[in-house]
Amino acid sequence: MAEVINERQLHRHRTRAGLNIGDGSTIDLLRYVAWLVLIRHAPAPEPEGDPYEVLKERARARNLALSQAGRDIGELPAVVNPERKARAADDFRFFCEAYFPTAFYLPWSPDHFKVIAKIERAVRSGGLFAHAMPRGSGKSTLTTAAAVWAMLFGWSPFVSLIAASADRARSLLDNIKTWFETNQLLLDDFPEAIFPIRKLGRITNRQQGQT
């Protein structure tokens, strides 16, 4: 038979139970077993202090644990295609074609090439320029992609995308949110930026303390 209790445990039990389980030299096995059963099923001691405050503290601790679990996003995934990402850092046209193939699926025109070159200079070196193109030529999409390019590669610490009206500005911002939340190519190559955003689940409070 295997050992079920050692000498040290037995000594602790005798010290705790005293004469409830025997005299100073012997132990009554039946009384000892009965004492163990009572100890095993004894109700937990009531915590000190106001019961309502104790309950609030337990709820606070539980909510804190759940909140911390929700903010822990784990390890960042590895970059899927480092070569593609490195090329896109210096080539805005390639960035558009590689990461937004459903938005930039038509051939570029000479005017597009001029605008792309100006966007690259303005984003990387600073400066202002205005461009006018026919309706439907992709001005808004190109400008929005430029803002994303600047953000993901850190070309500017602050990026402002300004529209003609508040509604139009919200629409452009929604486009960026949709790209960040649904574009698998962005997640593949920019996990340091996109993965934490995906883990927010559109609950902005989670960003505080996200780890």
JSON list of C-alpha atoms in Angstrom, two decimals:
[
{"chain": "A", "resi": 1, "resn": "MET", "atom": "CA", "xyz": [0.00, 0.00, 0.00]},
{"chain": "A", "resi": 2, "resn": "ALA", "atom": "CA", "xyz": [1.18, 3.51, -0.76]},
{"chain": "A", "resi": 3, "resn": "GLU", "atom": "CA", "xyz": [1.77, 6.12, 1.92]},
{"chain": "A", "resi": 4, "resn": "VAL", "atom": "CA", "xyz": [-1.26, 8.40, 2.43]},
{"chain": "A", "resi": 5, "resn": "ILE", "atom": "CA", "xyz": [0.12, 10.65, 5.17]},
{"chain": "A", "resi": 6, "resn": "ASN", "atom": "CA", "xyz": [3.61, 11.33, 6.42]},
{"chain": "A", "resi": 7, "resn": "GLU", "atom": "CA", "xyz": [4.89, 11.91, 9.92]},
{"chain": "A", "resi": 8, "resn": "ARG", "atom": "CA", "xyz": [5.07, 15.69, 9.54]},
{"chain": "A", "resi": 9, "resn": "GLN", "atom": "CA", "xyz": [1.44, 15.96, 8.39]},
{"chain": "A", "resi": 10, "resn": "LEU", "atom": "CA", "xyz": [0.29, 13.72, 11.22]},
{"chain": "A", "resi": 11, "resn": "HIS", "atom": "CA", "xyz": [2.14, 15.86, 13.74]},
{"chain": "A", "resi": 12, "resn": "ARG", "atom": "CA", "xyz": [0.45, 19.01, 12.40]},
{"chain": "A", "resi": 13, "resn": "HIS", "atom": "CA", "xyz": [-2.97, 17.35, 12.63]},
{"chain": "A", "resi": 14, "resn": "ARG", "atom": "CA", "xyz": [-2.36, 16.19, 16.22]},
{"chain": "A", "resi": 15, "resn": "THR", "atom": "CA", "xyz": [-1.25, 19.68, 17.20]},
{"chain": "A", "resi": 16, "resn": "ARG", "atom": "CA", "xyz": [-4.32, 21.24, 15.58]},
{"chain": "A", "resi": 17, "resn": "ALA", "atom": "CA", "xyz": [-6.93, 18.71, 16.73]},
{"chain": "A", "resi": 18, "resn": "GLY", "atom": "CA", "xyz": [-5.59, 18.10, 20.24]},
{"chain": "A", "resi": 19, "resn": "LEU", "atom": "CA", "xyz": [-7.69, 15.76, 22.37]},
{"chain": "A", "resi": 20, "resn": "ASN", "atom": "CA", "xyz": [-10.38, 15.57, 19.69]},
{"chain": "A", "resi": 21, "resn": "ILE", "atom": "CA", "xyz": [-8.58, 12.65, 18.05]},
{"chain": "A", "resi": 22, "resn": "GLY", "atom": "CA", "xyz": [-6.85, 10.93, 20.98]},
{"chain": "A", "resi": 23, "resn": "ASP", "atom": "CA", "xyz": [-4.72, 11.37, 24.08]},
{"chain": "A", "resi": 24, "resn": "GLY", "atom": "CA", "xyz": [-1.13, 12.52, 24.30]},
{"chain": "A", "resi": 25, "resn": "SER", "atom": "CA", "xyz": [0.36, 9.23, 23.13]},
{"chain": "A", "resi": 26, "resn": "THR", "atom": "CA", "xyz": [-2.23, 7.50, 20.91]},
{"chain": "A", "resi": 27, "resn": "ILE", "atom": "CA", "xyz": [-4.71, 8.41, 18.16]},
{"chain": "A", "resi": 28, "resn": "ASP", "atom": "CA", "xyz": [-8.24, 7.08, 17.88]},
{"chain": "A", "resi": 29, "resn": "LEU", "atom": "CA", "xyz": [-8.53, 6.25, 14.19]},
{"chain": "A", "resi": 30, "resn": "LEU", "atom": "CA", "xyz": [-12.32, 6.67, 14.00]},
{"chain": "A", "resi": 31, "resn": "ARG", "atom": "CA", "xyz": [-12.21, 10.04, 15.79]},
{"chain": "A", "resi": 32, "resn": "TYR", "atom": "CA", "xyz": [-9.31, 11.10, 13.56]},
{"chain": "A", "resi": 33, "resn": "VAL", "atom": "CA", "xyz": [-11.24, 10.26, 10.38]},
{"chain": "A", "resi": 34, "resn": "ALA", "atom": "CA", "xyz": [-14.34, 12.04, 11.69]},
{"chain": "A", "resi": 35, "resn": "TRP", "atom": "CA", "xyz": [-12.24, 15.14, 12.44]},
{"chain": "A", "resi": 36, "resn": "LEU", "atom": "CA", "xyz": [-10.77, 15.09, 8.93]},
{"chain": "A", "resi": 37, "resn": "VAL", "atom": "CA", "xyz": [-14.28, 14.94, 7.45]},
{"chain": "A", "resi": 38, "resn": "LEU", "atom": "CA", "xyz": [-15.40, 17.90, 9.55]},
{"chain": "A", "resi": 39, "resn": "ILE", "atom": "CA", "xyz": [-12.37, 19.92, 8.51]},
{"chain": "A", "resi": 40, "resn": "ARG", "atom": "CA", "xyz": [-12.87, 19.00, 4.86]},
{"chain": "A", "resi": 41, "resn": "HIS", "atom": "CA", "xyz": [-16.48, 20.16, 4.79]},
{"chain": "A", "resi": 42, "resn": "ALA", "atom": "CA", "xyz": [-16.27, 23.08, 7.19]},
{"chain": "A", "resi": 43, "resn": "PRO", "atom": "CA", "xyz": [-17.60, 26.34, 5.67]},
{"chain": "A", "resi": 44, "resn": "ALA", "atom": "CA", "xyz": [-15.03, 28.93, 4.67]},
{"chain": "A", "resi": 45, "resn": "PRO", "atom": "CA", "xyz": [-14.55, 31.66, 7.27]},
{"chain": "A", "resi": 46, "resn": "GLU", "atom": "CA", "xyz": [-16.39, 34.88, 6.59]},
{"chain": "A", "resi": 47, "resn": "PRO", "atom": "CA", "xyz": [-14.06, 37.65, 5.41]},
{"chain": "A", "resi": 48, "resn": "GLU", "atom": "CA", "xyz": [-13.51, 40.56, 7.72]},
{"chain": "A", "resi": 49, "resn": "GLY", "atom": "CA", "xyz": [-15.12, 43.89, 7.02]},
{"chain": "A", "resi": 50, "resn": "ASP", "atom": "CA", "xyz": [-18.38, 45.05, 5.47]},
{"chain": "A", "resi": 51, "resn": "PRO", "atom": "CA", "xyz": [-19.83, 42.14, 3.42]},
{"chain": "A", "resi": 52, "resn": "TYR", "atom": "CA", "xyz": [-21.00, 44.56, 0.73]},
{"chain": "A", "resi": 53, "resn": "GLU", "atom": "CA", "xyz": [-17.53, 46.07, 0.41]},
{"chain": "A", "resi": 54, "resn": "VAL", "atom": "CA", "xyz": [-16.00, 42.61, 0.28]},
{"chain": "A", "resi": 55, "resn": "LEU", "atom": "CA", "xyz": [-18.41, 41.68, -2.51]},
{"chain": "A", "resi": 56, "resn": "LYS", "atom": "CA", "xyz": [-17.52, 44.85, -4.42]},
{"chain": "A", "resi": 57, "resn": "GLU", "atom": "CA", "xyz": [-13.82, 44.12, -4.06]},
{"chain": "A", "resi": 58, "resn": "ARG", "atom": "CA", "xyz": [-14.29, 40.59, -5.37]},
{"chain": "A", "resi": 59, "resn": "ALA", "atom": "CA", "xyz": [-16.23, 41.92, -8.36]},
{"chain": "A", "resi": 60, "resn": "ARG", "atom": "CA", "xyz": [-13.57, 44.56, -9.00]},
{"chain": "A", "resi": 61, "resn": "ALA", "atom": "CA", "xyz": [-10.78, 41.98, -8.89]},
{"chain": "A", "resi": 62, "resn": "ARG", "atom": "CA", "xyz": [-12.71, 39.67, -11.23]},
{"chain": "A", "resi": 63, "resn": "ASN", "atom": "CA", "xyz": [-13.43, 42.47, -13.70]},
{"chain": "A", "resi": 64, "resn": "LEU", "atom": "CA", "xyz": [-9.81, 43.58, -13.58]},
{"chain": "A", "resi": 65, "resn": "ALA", "atom": "CA", "xyz": [-8.62, 40.06, -14.37]},
{"chain": "A", "resi": 66, "resn": "LEU", "atom": "CA", "xyz": [-11.04, 39.82, -17.29]},
{"chain": "A", "resi": 67, "resn": "SER", "atom": "CA", "xyz": [-10.02, 43.24, -18.54]},
{"chain": "A", "resi": 68, "resn": "GLN", "atom": "CA", "xyz": [-6.32, 42.39, -18.41]},
{"chain": "A", "resi": 69, "resn": "ALA", "atom": "CA", "xyz": [-6.98, 39.12, -20.21]},
{"chain": "A", "resi": 70, "resn": "GLY", "atom": "CA", "xyz": [-8.78, 41.04, -22.97]},
{"chain": "A", "resi": 71, "resn": "ARG", "atom": "CA", "xyz": [-5.85, 43.45, -23.37]},
{"chain": "A", "resi": 72, "resn": "ASP", "atom": "CA", "xyz": [-3.22, 40.72, -23.59]},
{"chain": "A", "resi": 73, "resn": "ILE", "atom": "CA", "xyz": [-2.88, 40.13, -27.34]},
{"chain": "A", "resi": 74, "resn": "GLY", "atom": "CA", "xyz": [0.03, 37.71, -27.15]},
{"chain": "A", "resi": 75, "resn": "GLU", "atom": "CA", "xyz": [3.02, 37.60, -29.48]},
{"chain": "A", "resi": 76, "resn": "LEU", "atom": "CA", "xyz": [2.97, 39.59, -32.72]},
{"chain": "A", "resi": 77, "resn": "PRO", "atom": "CA", "xyz": [2.93, 37.45, -35.86]},
{"chain": "A", "resi": 78, "resn": "ALA", "atom": "CA", "xyz": [6.02, 37.48, -38.07]},
{"chain": "A", "resi": 79, "resn": "VAL", "atom": "CA", "xyz": [6.08, 39.54, -41.27]},
{"chain": "A", "resi": 80, "resn": "VAL", "atom": "CA", "xyz": [4.92, 37.27, -44.08]},
{"chain": "A", "resi": 81, "resn": "ASN", "atom": "CA", "xyz": [6.78, 38.96, -46.96]},
{"chain": "A", "resi": 82, "resn": "PRO", "atom": "CA", "xyz": [9.67, 41.20, -45.80]},
{"chain": "A", "resi": 83, "resn": "GLU", "atom": "CA", "xyz": [10.86, 41.79, -49.36]},
{"chain": "A", "resi": 84, "resn": "ARG", "atom": "CA", "xyz": [7.48, 43.10, -50.45]},
{"chain": "A", "resi": 85, "resn": "LYS", "atom": "CA", "xyz": [7.31, 45.34, -47.40]},
{"chain": "A", "resi": 86, "resn": "ALA", "atom": "CA", "xyz": [10.81, 46.71, -47.97]},
{"chain": "A", "resi": 87, "resn": "ARG", "atom": "CA", "xyz": [10.08, 47.55, -51.59]},
{"chain": "A", "resi": 88, "resn": "ALA", "atom": "CA", "xyz": [6.81, 49.27, -50.66]},
{"chain": "A", "resi": 89, "resn": "ALA", "atom": "CA", "xyz": [8.62, 51.55, -48.22]},
{"chain": "A", "resi": 90, "resn": "ASP", "atom": "CA", "xyz": [10.28, 53.44, -51.08]},
{"chain": "A", "resi": 91, "resn": "ASP", "atom": "CA", "xyz": [7.71, 52.95, -53.82]},
{"chain": "A", "resi": 92, "resn": "PHE", "atom": "CA", "xyz": [4.24, 54.36, -53.22]},
{"chain": "A", "resi": 93, "resn": "ARG", "atom": "CA", "xyz": [2.92, 53.07, -56.53]},
{"chain": "A", "resi": 94, "resn": "PHE", "atom": "CA", "xyz": [4.04, 49.55, -55.65]},
{"chain": "A", "resi": 95, "resn": "PHE", "atom": "CA", "xyz": [2.47, 49.95, -52.18]},
{"chain": "A", "resi": 96, "resn": "CYS", "atom": "CA", "xyz": [-0.90, 50.73, -53.79]},
{"chain": "A", "resi": 97, "resn": "GLU", "atom": "CA", "xyz": [-0.70, 47.87, -56.27]},
{"chain": "A", "resi": 98, "resn": "ALA", "atom": "CA", "xyz": [0.61, 45.29, -53.79]},
{"chain": "A", "resi": 99, "resn": "TYR", "atom": "CA", "xyz": [-1.66, 45.96, -50.81]},
{"chain": "A", "resi": 100, "resn": "PHE", "atom": "CA", "xyz": [-4.81, 47.33, -52.44]},
{"chain": "A", "resi": 101, "resn": "PRO", "atom": "CA", "xyz": [-5.22, 45.33, -55.66]},
{"chain": "A", "resi": 102, "resn": "THR", "atom": "CA", "xyz": [-9.01, 45.67, -55.61]},
{"chain": "A", "resi": 103, "resn": "ALA", "atom": "CA", "xyz": [-8.82, 49.47, -55.35]},
{"chain": "A", "resi": 104, "resn": "PHE", "atom": "CA", "xyz": [-6.03, 50.03, -57.90]},
{"chain": "A", "resi": 105, "resn": "TYR", "atom": "CA", "xyz": [-6.89, 47.57, -60.62]},
{"chain": "A", "resi": 106, "resn": "LEU", "atom": "CA", "xyz": [-7.02, 49.92, -63.63]},
{"chain": "A", "resi": 107, "resn": "PRO", "atom": "CA", "xyz": [-3.94, 51.03, -65.61]},
{"chain": "A", "resi": 108, "resn": "TRP", "atom": "CA", "xyz": [-2.23, 54.19, -64.44]},
{"chain": "A", "resi": 109, "resn": "SER", "atom": "CA", "xyz": [-2.33, 57.31, -66.57]},
{"chain": "A", "resi": 110, "resn": "PRO", "atom": "CA", "xyz": [0.55, 59.79, -67.03]},
{"chain": "A", "resi": 111, "resn": "ASP", "atom": "CA", "xyz": [-1.28, 62.17, -64.68]},
{"chain": "A", "resi": 112, "resn": "HIS", "atom": "CA", "xyz": [-1.37, 59.45, -62.02]},
{"chain": "A", "resi": 113, "resn": "PHE", "atom": "CA", "xyz": [2.38, 59.00, -62.29]},
{"chain": "A", "resi": 114, "resn": "LYS", "atom": "CA", "xyz": [2.90, 62.75, -61.77]},
{"chain": "A", "resi": 115, "resn": "VAL", "atom": "CA", "xyz": [0.64, 62.77, -58.72]},
{"chain": "A", "resi": 116, "resn": "ILE", "atom": "CA", "xyz": [2.32, 59.68, -57.24]},
{"chain": "A", "resi": 117, "resn": "ALA", "atom": "CA", "xyz": [5.75, 61.29, -57.58]},
{"chain": "A", "resi": 118, "resn": "LYS", "atom": "CA", "xyz": [4.52, 64.45, -55.84]},
{"chain": "A", "resi": 119, "resn": "ILE", "atom": "CA", "xyz": [2.91, 62.40, -53.06]},
{"chain": "A", "resi": 120, "resn": "GLU", "atom": "CA", "xyz": [6.20, 60.54, -52.45]},
{"chain": "A", "resi": 121, "resn": "ARG", "atom": "CA", "xyz": [8.15, 63.80, -52.20]},
{"chain": "A", "resi": 122, "resn": "ALA", "atom": "CA", "xyz": [5.58, 65.46, -49.94]},
{"chain": "A", "resi": 123, "resn": "VAL", "atom": "CA", "xyz": [5.27, 62.47, -47.60]},
{"chain": "A", "resi": 124, "resn": "ARG", "atom": "CA", "xyz": [8.99, 61.75, -47.27]},
{"chain": "A", "resi": 125, "resn": "SER", "atom": "CA", "xyz": [10.47, 65.24, -47.53]},
{"chain": "A", "resi": 126, "resn": "GLY", "atom": "CA", "xyz": [7.60, 67.56, -46.72]},
{"chain": "A", "resi": 127, "resn": "GLY", "atom": "CA", "xyz": [5.93, 70.16, -48.89]},
{"chain": "A", "resi": 128, "resn": "LEU", "atom": "CA", "xyz": [2.55, 71.07, -50.29]},
{"chain": "A", "resi": 129, "resn": "PHE", "atom": "CA", "xyz": [0.94, 70.57, -53.65]},
{"chain": "A", "resi": 130, "resn": "ALA", "atom": "CA", "xyz": [-2.54, 70.63, -55.18]},
{"chain": "A", "resi": 131, "resn": "HIS", "atom": "CA", "xyz": [-3.77, 68.30, -57.87]},
{"chain": "A", "resi": 132, "resn": "ALA", "atom": "CA", "xyz": [-6.94, 68.35, -59.95]},
{"chain": "A", "resi": 133, "resn": "MET", "atom": "CA", "xyz": [-8.14, 65.30, -61.83]},
{"chain": "A", "resi": 134, "resn": "PRO", "atom": "CA", "xyz": [-11.47, 64.30, -63.40]},
{"chain": "A", "resi": 135, "resn": "ARG", "atom": "CA", "xyz": [-14.17, 62.81, -61.21]},
{"chain": "A", "resi": 136, "resn": "GLY", "atom": "CA", "xyz": [-13.77, 59.06, -60.83]},
{"chain": "A", "resi": 137, "resn": "SER", "atom": "CA", "xyz": [-10.03, 59.08, -61.46]},
{"chain": "A", "resi": 138, "resn": "GLY", "atom": "CA", "xyz": [-9.24, 57.88, -57.93]},
{"chain": "A", "resi": 139, "resn": "LYS", "atom": "CA", "xyz": [-8.13, 61.08, -56.21]},
{"chain": "A", "resi": 140, "resn": "SER", "atom": "CA", "xyz": [-9.72, 60.20, -52.85]},
{"chain": "A", "resi": 141, "resn": "THR", "atom": "CA", "xyz": [-8.57, 56.59, -52.92]},
{"chain": "A", "resi": 142, "resn": "LEU", "atom": "CA", "xyz": [-5.03, 57.62, -53.84]},
{"chain": "A", "resi": 143, "resn": "THR", "atom": "CA", "xyz": [-4.94, 60.26, -51.12]},
{"chain": "A", "resi": 144, "resn": "THR", "atom": "CA", "xyz": [-6.29, 57.83, -48.51]},
{"chain": "A", "resi": 145, "resn": "ALA", "atom": "CA", "xyz": [-3.72, 55.22, -49.51]},
{"chain": "A", "resi": 146, "resn": "ALA", "atom": "CA", "xyz": [-1.01, 57.88, -49.17]},
{"chain": "A", "resi": 147, "resn": "ALA", "atom": "CA", "xyz": [-2.14, 58.57, -45.59]},
{"chain": "A", "resi": 148, "resn": "VAL", "atom": "CA", "xyz": [-1.96, 54.84, -44.80]},
{"chain": "A", "resi": 149, "resn": "TRP", "atom": "CA", "xyz": [1.48, 54.59, -46.44]},
{"chain": "A", "resi": 150, "resn": "ALA", "atom": "CA", "xyz": [2.75, 57.49, -44.31]},
{"chain": "A", "resi": 151, "resn": "MET", "atom": "CA", "xyz": [1.34, 55.95, -41.13]},
{"chain": "A", "resi": 152, "resn": "LEU", "atom": "CA", "xyz": [2.53, 52.38, -41.62]},
{"chain": "A", "resi": 153, "resn": "PHE", "atom": "CA", "xyz": [6.09, 53.35, -42.52]},
{"chain": "A", "resi": 154, "resn": "GLY", "atom": "CA", "xyz": [6.31, 56.17, -40.00]},
{"chain": "A", "resi": 155, "resn": "TRP", "atom": "CA", "xyz": [7.05, 58.84, -42.58]},
{"chain": "A", "resi": 156, "resn": "SER", "atom": "CA", "xyz": [5.20, 61.31, -40.36]},
{"chain": "A", "resi": 157, "resn": "PRO", "atom": "CA", "xyz": [4.41, 61.14, -36.62]},
{"chain": "A", "resi": 158, "resn": "PHE", "atom": "CA", "xyz": [1.02, 62.74, -37.26]},
{"chain": "A", "resi": 159, "resn": "VAL", "atom": "CA", "xyz": [-1.09, 62.30, -40.38]},
{"chain": "A", "resi": 160, "resn": "SER", "atom": "CA", "xyz": [-4.07, 64.54, -41.15]},
{"chain": "A", "resi": 161, "resn": "LEU", "atom": "CA", "xyz": [-6.55, 63.56, -43.83]},
{"chain": "A", "resi": 162, "resn": "ILE", "atom": "CA", "xyz": [-8.79, 66.55, -44.52]},
{"chain": "A", "resi": 163, "resn": "ALA", "atom": "CA", "xyz": [-11.99, 66.47, -46.58]},
{"chain": "A", "resi": 164, "resn": "ALA", "atom": "CA", "xyz": [-14.46, 69.05, -47.84]},
{"chain": "A", "resi": 165, "resn": "SER", "atom": "CA", "xyz": [-17.05, 68.23, -45.15]},
{"chain": "A", "resi": 166, "resn": "ALA", "atom": "CA", "xyz": [-17.37, 66.35, -41.88]},
{"chain": "A", "resi": 167, "resn": "ASP", "atom": "CA", "xyz": [-19.41, 63.60, -43.53]},
{"chain": "A", "resi": 168, "resn": "ARG", "atom": "CA", "xyz": [-16.82, 63.15, -46.25]},
{"chain": "A", "resi": 169, "resn": "ALA", "atom": "CA", "xyz": [-14.03, 63.09, -43.68]},
{"chain": "A", "resi": 170, "resn": "ARG", "atom": "CA", "xyz": [-15.84, 60.38, -41.69]},
{"chain": "A", "resi": 171, "resn": "SER", "atom": "CA", "xyz": [-16.26, 58.40, -44.90]},
{"chain": "A", "resi": 172, "resn": "LEU", "atom": "CA", "xyz": [-12.52, 58.53, -45.62]},
{"chain": "A", "resi": 173, "resn": "LEU", "atom": "CA", "xyz": [-11.74, 57.54, -42.03]},
{"chain": "A", "resi": 174, "resn": "ASP", "atom": "CA", "xyz": [-14.18, 54.63, -42.28]},
{"chain": "A", "resi": 175, "resn": "ASN", "atom": "CA", "xyz": [-12.36, 53.47, -45.40]},
{"chain": "A", "resi": 176, "resn": "ILE", "atom": "CA", "xyz": [-9.08, 53.38, -43.49]},
{"chain": "A", "resi": 177, "resn": "LYS", "atom": "CA", "xyz": [-10.71, 51.50, -40.60]},
{"chain": "A", "resi": 178, "resn": "THR", "atom": "CA", "xyz": [-12.11, 48.95, -43.03]},
{"chain": "A", "resi": 179, "resn": "TRP", "atom": "CA", "xyz": [-8.71, 48.45, -44.63]},
{"chain": "A", "resi": 180, "resn": "PHE", "atom": "CA", "xyz": [-7.05, 47.96, -41.25]},
{"chain": "A", "resi": 181, "resn": "GLU", "atom": "CA", "xyz": [-9.73, 45.54, -40.06]},
{"chain": "A", "resi": 182, "resn": "THR", "atom": "CA", "xyz": [-10.20, 43.45, -43.20]},
{"chain": "A", "resi": 183, "resn": "ASN", "atom": "CA", "xyz": [-7.14, 43.70, -45.47]},
{"chain": "A", "resi": 184, "resn": "GLN", "atom": "CA", "xyz": [-5.20, 40.46, -45.00]},
{"chain": "A", "resi": 185, "resn": "LEU", "atom": "CA", "xyz": [-2.20, 41.75, -46.98]},
{"chain": "A", "resi": 186, "resn": "LEU", "atom": "CA", "xyz": [-1.74, 44.61, -44.51]},
{"chain": "A", "resi": 187, "resn": "LEU", "atom": "CA", "xyz": [-1.97, 42.19, -41.59]},
{"chain": "A", "resi": 188, "resn": "ASP", "atom": "CA", "xyz": [0.57, 39.90, -43.25]},
{"chain": "A", "resi": 189, "resn": "ASP", "atom": "CA", "xyz": [3.29, 42.52, -43.65]},
{"chain": "A", "resi": 190, "resn": "PHE", "atom": "CA", "xyz": [2.46, 45.11, -40.95]},
{"chain": "A", "resi": 191, "resn": "PRO", "atom": "CA", "xyz": [1.57, 43.01, -37.88]},
{"chain": "A", "resi": 192, "resn": "GLU", "atom": "CA", "xyz": [3.18, 45.59, -35.58]},
{"chain": "A", "resi": 193, "resn": "ALA", "atom": "CA", "xyz": [0.42, 48.05, -36.54]},
{"chain": "A", "resi": 194, "resn": "ILE", "atom": "CA", "xyz": [-2.51, 45.98, -37.79]},
{"chain": "A", "resi": 195, "resn": "PHE", "atom": "CA", "xyz": [-2.53, 43.04, -35.35]},
{"chain": "A", "resi": 196, "resn": "PRO", "atom": "CA", "xyz": [-3.18, 45.19, -32.23]},
{"chain": "A", "resi": 197, "resn": "ILE", "atom": "CA", "xyz": [-5.94, 47.03, -34.09]},
{"chain": "A", "resi": 198, "resn": "ARG", "atom": "CA", "xyz": [-7.63, 43.74, -35.00]},
{"chain": "A", "resi": 199, "resn": "LYS", "atom": "CA", "xyz": [-7.47, 42.67, -31.35]},
{"chain": "A", "resi": 200, "resn": "LEU", "atom": "CA", "xyz": [-9.39, 45.78, -30.26]},
{"chain": "A", "resi": 201, "resn": "GLY", "atom": "CA", "xyz": [-12.54, 44.50, -31.94]},
{"chain": "A", "resi": 202, "resn": "ARG", "atom": "CA", "xyz": [-13.63, 48.15, -32.38]},
{"chain": "A", "resi": 203, "resn": "ILE", "atom": "CA", "xyz": [-13.66, 48.56, -28.56]},
{"chain": "A", "resi": 204, "resn": "THR", "atom": "CA", "xyz": [-11.40, 51.60, -28.21]},
{"chain": "A", "resi": 205, "resn": "ASN", "atom": "CA", "xyz": [-11.05, 51.32, -24.41]},
{"chain": "A", "resi": 206, "resn": "ARG", "atom": "CA", "xyz": [-9.00, 48.16, -24.89]},
{"chain": "A", "resi": 207, "resn": "GLN", "atom": "CA", "xyz": [-6.13, 50.18, -26.30]},
{"chain": "A", "resi": 208, "resn": "GLN", "atom": "CA", "xyz": [-5.34, 51.47, -22.80]},
{"chain": "A", "resi": 209, "resn": "GLY", "atom": "CA", "xyz": [-2.84, 49.03, -21.39]},
{"chain": "A", "resi": 210, "resn": "GLN", "atom": "CA", "xyz": [-2.93, 46.69, -24.40]},
{"chain": "A", "resi": 211, "resn": "THR", "atom": "CA", "xyz": [0.04, 44.32, -24.13]}
]
